[in-house]
Amino acid sequence: MKRFLTVITAATVTLMNLTACSGAKVLESLAPSDSVTVTNDVVFDDERDLALDVYRPIDAEGAPLVVFFWGGSWQTGDRSTYAFLGRTLASRGFVVMIPDYRVYPEVRYPDFLYDSARAVAWARAHAHDHGADPARLSLMGHSAGAYNVAMLVTDDRYLEAVGGARDWVTSWAGLAGPYDFLPLNDAKLERIFEPADPLESSQPINWVDGEVPPTLLVVSEDDPVVDPRNTERMAARLERVGVPVELLRVDNLRHAGVVVSLSNVFPFDDQVLSTVSRFLGRVPPTGPAQAMSE
């Protein structure tokens, strides 16, 4: 079974990498559709021409709300690529919003974080319009998107800039995220994060405190893109300050496979999807930190 999973993952990731549009359409075609309503191109920031897509159960009322941020090294990405994720989670009872945020070279740090905060503020303000409960707002991201989310829930500045606070967020999930990735060994990343002063202030791990919402971190131990030790160190730091944190380690998914697994491609092994659904769907606990689990 593990060998079969590896082969299917490799084929899917290759398809997405080589023909992103076609690969995304294949994944979307496998996602649930009968029970899901989709609203595309909802503008949340007229000034910057930023929009989002909404995926919701047909009969949604007071559903948990998830805002998902995609990855792409803060240089590439397209919300439409993740329609499979929106449809799959909506079929499990969530209202899912997948927004744009600007990337390099149009912007550099921290502009994409303020874009992300504006998306969260809009999602919360319009939750009822789409059958969601604003008091059950969770954030989730993959790769660079996980970084964006991590910064929103650790550094007060971004949500406060849009009239909010970290206590808007009841929980968050990071998939294969970079949370502690200095030194920078890439010329484009050096340019993207050059405005950070000091550079260490750009790292989510350096902002962790006991006010971070309950956390789920997912990592593939064979990830060749983002060092899995980012996740390990982030989980340890969160646990140290008393934040409830779950750590899910998986094998054979590599980097892109962690997010692809939130689709119907893996009907025989839905560990990531089941864990994410359970975690984001619950009322987050309060009190002492939970033990990290594999």
Coordinates of C-alpha atoms in Angstrom, one line a residue:
M1 CA 0.0 0.0 0.0
K2 CA 2.8 2.4 0.9
R3 CA 4.4 1.8 -2.5
F4 CA 1.1 2.3 -4.2
L5 CA 0.6 5.6 -2.4
T6 CA 4.1 6.8 -3.4
V7 CA 3.4 6.0 -7.1
I8 CA 0.1 7.8 -7.1
T9 CA 1.5 10.8 -5.3
A10 CA 4.4 11.1 -7.6
A11 CA 2.2 10.9 -10.7
T12 CA -0.2 13.5 -9.3
V13 CA 2.5 15.9 -8.3
T14 CA 4.2 15.5 -11.7
L15 CA 1.0 16.3 -13.4
M16 CA 0.4 19.4 -11.3
N17 CA 4.0 20.6 -11.9
L18 CA 4.1 20.0 -15.6
T19 CA 0.6 21.2 -16.5
A20 CA -0.7 23.1 -13.5
C21 CA -4.0 24.0 -15.2
S22 CA -4.7 20.5 -16.4
G23 CA -3.6 18.9 -13.2
A24 CA -5.8 21.1 -11.2
K25 CA -8.8 20.4 -13.4
V26 CA -8.2 16.6 -12.9
L27 CA -8.2 17.1 -9.2
E28 CA -11.3 19.3 -9.3
S29 CA -13.1 16.8 -11.5
L30 CA -12.6 14.1 -8.8
A31 CA -13.9 16.4 -6.0
P32 CA -17.5 16.3 -4.7
S33 CA -19.9 18.6 -6.7
D34 CA -23.5 17.6 -6.0
S35 CA -23.6 18.9 -2.5
V36 CA -21.4 22.0 -3.0
T37 CA -22.1 25.5 -4.2
V38 CA -19.3 27.6 -5.7
T39 CA -19.1 31.4 -6.1
N40 CA -16.1 32.6 -8.0
D41 CA -14.4 35.9 -8.3
V42 CA -15.8 37.7 -5.2
V43 CA -13.9 40.9 -4.9
F44 CA -12.7 41.6 -1.4
D45 CA -10.2 44.5 -2.1
D46 CA -11.2 46.8 -4.9
E47 CA -8.1 49.0 -4.5
R48 CA -5.8 46.1 -5.2
D49 CA -8.1 44.1 -7.4
L50 CA -8.0 41.1 -5.2
A51 CA -10.8 38.4 -5.2
L52 CA -11.6 35.1 -3.6
D53 CA -13.6 32.0 -4.4
V54 CA -16.2 30.6 -2.0
Y55 CA -17.1 26.9 -1.6
R56 CA -20.0 26.0 0.6
P57 CA -22.4 23.2 1.4
I58 CA -25.7 23.8 -0.4
D59 CA -27.5 23.9 2.9
A60 CA -24.8 25.7 4.9
E61 CA -26.0 27.6 8.0
G62 CA -23.7 28.4 10.8
A63 CA -20.9 26.2 9.3
P64 CA -17.3 26.5 10.4
L65 CA -15.4 28.9 8.1
V66 CA -11.9 28.1 6.7
V67 CA -9.8 30.7 4.8
F68 CA -7.1 28.9 2.8
F69 CA -3.9 30.4 1.5
W70 CA -2.0 28.7 -1.3
G71 CA 1.8 28.5 -1.8
G72 CA 4.3 29.3 -4.5
S73 CA 7.4 30.8 -2.8
W74 CA 5.6 34.2 -2.7
Q75 CA 6.3 34.4 -6.5
T76 CA 3.6 32.3 -8.2
G77 CA 0.2 30.8 -7.4
D78 CA -3.4 30.9 -8.4
R79 CA -6.5 30.4 -6.2
S80 CA -8.3 28.5 -8.9
T81 CA -5.7 25.7 -8.7
Y82 CA -7.2 24.7 -5.3
A83 CA -10.8 24.3 -6.3
F84 CA -10.4 20.6 -5.4
L85 CA -9.6 21.5 -1.8
G86 CA -12.5 24.0 -1.6
R87 CA -15.0 21.4 -2.9
T88 CA -13.7 18.6 -0.8
L89 CA -13.8 20.5 2.5
A90 CA -17.2 22.0 1.6
S91 CA -18.5 18.5 1.1
R92 CA -17.4 17.8 4.7
G93 CA -19.5 20.8 6.1
F94 CA -17.1 23.7 5.9
V95 CA -17.5 27.0 4.1
V96 CA -14.1 27.6 2.4
M97 CA -12.8 30.9 1.1
I98 CA -9.7 30.9 -1.1
P99 CA -8.3 34.4 -1.7
D100 CA -5.7 36.1 -3.8
Y101 CA -2.7 37.8 -2.4
R102 CA -0.1 39.7 -4.3
V103 CA 3.3 38.2 -5.0
Y104 CA 6.8 39.1 -6.1
P105 CA 7.8 41.1 -8.1
E106 CA 4.6 43.1 -7.7
V107 CA 5.2 43.3 -4.0
R108 CA 7.6 42.2 -1.3
Y109 CA 7.4 41.4 2.4
P110 CA 5.2 42.4 4.2
D111 CA 2.6 43.4 1.6
F112 CA 1.4 39.9 1.0
L113 CA 0.7 39.6 4.7
Y114 CA -1.5 42.7 4.8
D115 CA -3.3 41.3 1.7
S116 CA -3.9 38.1 3.6
A117 CA -5.2 40.0 6.7
R118 CA -7.6 42.0 4.5
A119 CA -8.9 38.7 3.1
V120 CA -9.5 37.3 6.6
A121 CA -11.3 40.5 7.6
W122 CA -13.6 40.3 4.6
A123 CA -14.3 36.6 5.2
R124 CA -15.2 37.3 8.8
A125 CA -17.4 40.3 7.9
H126 CA -19.3 38.3 5.2
A127 CA -19.4 34.9 6.8
H128 CA -23.2 35.0 7.4
D129 CA -23.8 35.9 3.8
H130 CA -22.3 32.5 2.8
G131 CA -23.8 30.3 5.6
A132 CA -20.8 30.4 7.9
D133 CA -20.3 31.3 11.6
P134 CA -17.7 34.1 12.0
A135 CA -17.1 32.8 15.5
R136 CA -15.8 29.6 14.1
L137 CA -13.1 31.1 11.8
S138 CA -10.0 28.9 11.1
L139 CA -7.0 29.7 8.8
M140 CA -5.1 27.2 6.8
G141 CA -2.2 27.4 4.4
H142 CA 0.2 25.3 2.4
S143 CA 3.9 26.2 2.0
A144 CA 4.2 30.0 1.6
G145 CA 0.5 30.2 2.4
A146 CA 1.2 28.4 5.7
Y147 CA 3.8 31.0 6.4
N148 CA 1.3 33.8 5.7
V149 CA -1.1 32.2 8.1
A150 CA 1.6 31.6 10.8
M151 CA 2.5 35.3 10.7
L152 CA -1.1 36.4 11.1
V153 CA -1.6 34.2 14.2
T154 CA 1.8 35.1 15.8
D155 CA 2.3 38.8 14.9
D156 CA -0.5 41.1 16.0
R157 CA 0.3 43.8 13.5
Y158 CA -1.4 42.4 10.4
L159 CA -4.9 41.7 11.8
E160 CA -4.8 44.8 13.9
A161 CA -4.2 46.8 10.7
V162 CA -7.6 45.8 9.4
G163 CA -9.4 46.4 12.7
G164 CA -9.1 42.9 14.0
A165 CA -7.1 40.8 16.5
R166 CA -5.7 37.3 16.7
D167 CA -8.7 36.2 18.8
W168 CA -10.8 36.3 15.6
V169 CA -9.1 33.0 14.8
T170 CA -10.2 29.9 16.6
S171 CA -7.6 27.6 15.1
W172 CA -5.1 27.3 12.3
A173 CA -3.4 24.6 10.3
G174 CA -0.1 24.8 8.5
L175 CA 0.8 22.3 5.8
A176 CA 4.5 21.9 4.9
G177 CA 5.2 25.5 6.0
P178 CA 8.4 27.5 6.3
Y179 CA 8.4 29.0 9.8
D180 CA 12.1 29.2 10.7
F181 CA 14.1 29.4 7.4
L182 CA 17.0 31.7 7.9
P183 CA 19.6 32.1 6.5
L184 CA 18.2 32.8 3.1
N185 CA 20.1 31.0 0.4
D186 CA 18.1 32.2 -2.6
A187 CA 18.6 35.5 -4.4
K188 CA 14.9 36.0 -5.0
L189 CA 14.0 35.2 -1.4
E190 CA 16.7 37.7 -0.3
R191 CA 15.0 40.3 -2.4
I192 CA 11.5 39.4 -1.2
F193 CA 12.4 39.6 2.4
E194 CA 14.9 42.5 2.2
P195 CA 12.5 45.0 3.7
A196 CA 12.4 43.1 7.0
D197 CA 14.3 44.9 9.7
P198 CA 15.8 43.0 11.4
L199 CA 15.5 40.0 9.1
E200 CA 14.7 37.7 12.1
S201 CA 11.4 39.6 12.5
S202 CA 10.2 37.9 9.3
Q203 CA 10.2 34.5 10.9
P204 CA 7.0 33.2 12.5
I205 CA 8.8 31.2 15.1
N206 CA 10.2 34.4 16.6
W207 CA 6.8 35.8 17.3
V208 CA 5.3 32.7 19.0
D209 CA 3.6 33.4 22.4
G210 CA 0.9 31.9 24.4
E211 CA -1.8 33.8 22.5
V212 CA -1.4 31.7 19.3
P213 CA -4.7 29.8 18.6
P214 CA -4.8 26.0 18.7
T215 CA -2.6 24.7 16.0
L216 CA -2.3 21.7 13.6
L217 CA 1.0 21.3 11.8
V218 CA 1.3 18.7 9.0
V219 CA 4.6 17.7 7.5
S220 CA 5.9 15.0 5.1
E221 CA 9.2 13.7 6.4
D222 CA 10.5 13.4 2.9
D223 CA 9.8 17.0 1.9
P224 CA 12.6 18.2 -0.4
V225 CA 11.3 21.8 -0.8
V226 CA 10.8 23.0 2.8
D227 CA 13.0 21.4 5.4
P228 CA 10.7 19.4 7.7
R229 CA 12.7 20.7 10.6
N230 CA 10.8 24.0 10.2
T231 CA 7.6 22.2 11.3
E232 CA 9.4 20.3 14.1
R233 CA 10.9 23.5 15.6
M234 CA 7.6 25.4 15.3
A235 CA 5.7 22.7 17.0
A236 CA 8.2 22.5 19.8
R237 CA 8.1 26.3 20.3
L238 CA 4.3 26.4 20.4
E239 CA 4.2 23.5 22.9
R240 CA 6.8 25.2 25.1
V241 CA 4.6 28.3 25.6
G242 CA 1.5 26.3 26.2
V243 CA -0.3 26.5 22.9
P244 CA -2.5 23.4 22.1
V245 CA -0.7 21.9 19.2
E246 CA -1.0 18.7 17.1
L247 CA 1.8 17.5 14.9
L248 CA 1.0 15.1 12.1
R249 CA 4.0 13.5 10.4
V250 CA 3.3 11.6 7.2
D251 CA 5.5 9.6 4.7
N252 CA 5.8 9.6 1.0
L253 CA 3.8 12.8 0.2
R254 CA 6.8 15.0 -0.3
H255 CA 5.9 18.8 -0.6
A256 CA 3.0 19.2 -3.0
G257 CA 1.5 15.9 -2.0
V258 CA 0.6 17.2 1.5
V259 CA -1.9 19.6 -0.1
V260 CA -3.0 17.2 -2.9
S261 CA -3.9 14.7 -0.2
L262 CA -6.8 17.1 0.7
S263 CA -8.6 15.8 -2.4
N264 CA -10.4 12.6 -3.5
V265 CA -7.2 11.2 -5.1
F266 CA -6.4 9.2 -1.9
P267 CA -9.6 7.3 -1.1
F268 CA -7.5 4.5 0.4
D269 CA -5.5 6.8 2.7
D270 CA -7.2 10.0 3.9
Q271 CA -5.1 10.6 7.0
V272 CA -4.4 14.2 6.3
L273 CA -7.9 15.0 5.1
S274 CA -9.5 13.3 8.1
T275 CA -7.1 15.0 10.6
V276 CA -7.6 18.4 9.1
S277 CA -11.4 18.0 9.0
R278 CA -11.6 16.9 12.6
F279 CA -9.3 19.6 13.8
L280 CA -10.8 22.5 12.0
G281 CA -14.4 21.3 12.6
R282 CA -14.2 21.1 16.3
V283 CA -14.7 23.8 18.9
P284 CA -11.0 24.5 19.9
P285 CA -10.2 23.5 23.5
T286 CA -8.8 25.9 26.0
G287 CA -6.4 25.3 28.8
P288 CA -3.1 23.4 29.0
A289 CA -1.5 22.4 25.8
Q290 CA -2.3 19.0 24.3
A291 CA 0.5 16.5 23.8
M292 CA 1.9 16.5 20.3
S293 CA 0.7 13.4 18.3
E294 CA 2.0 11.7 15.3

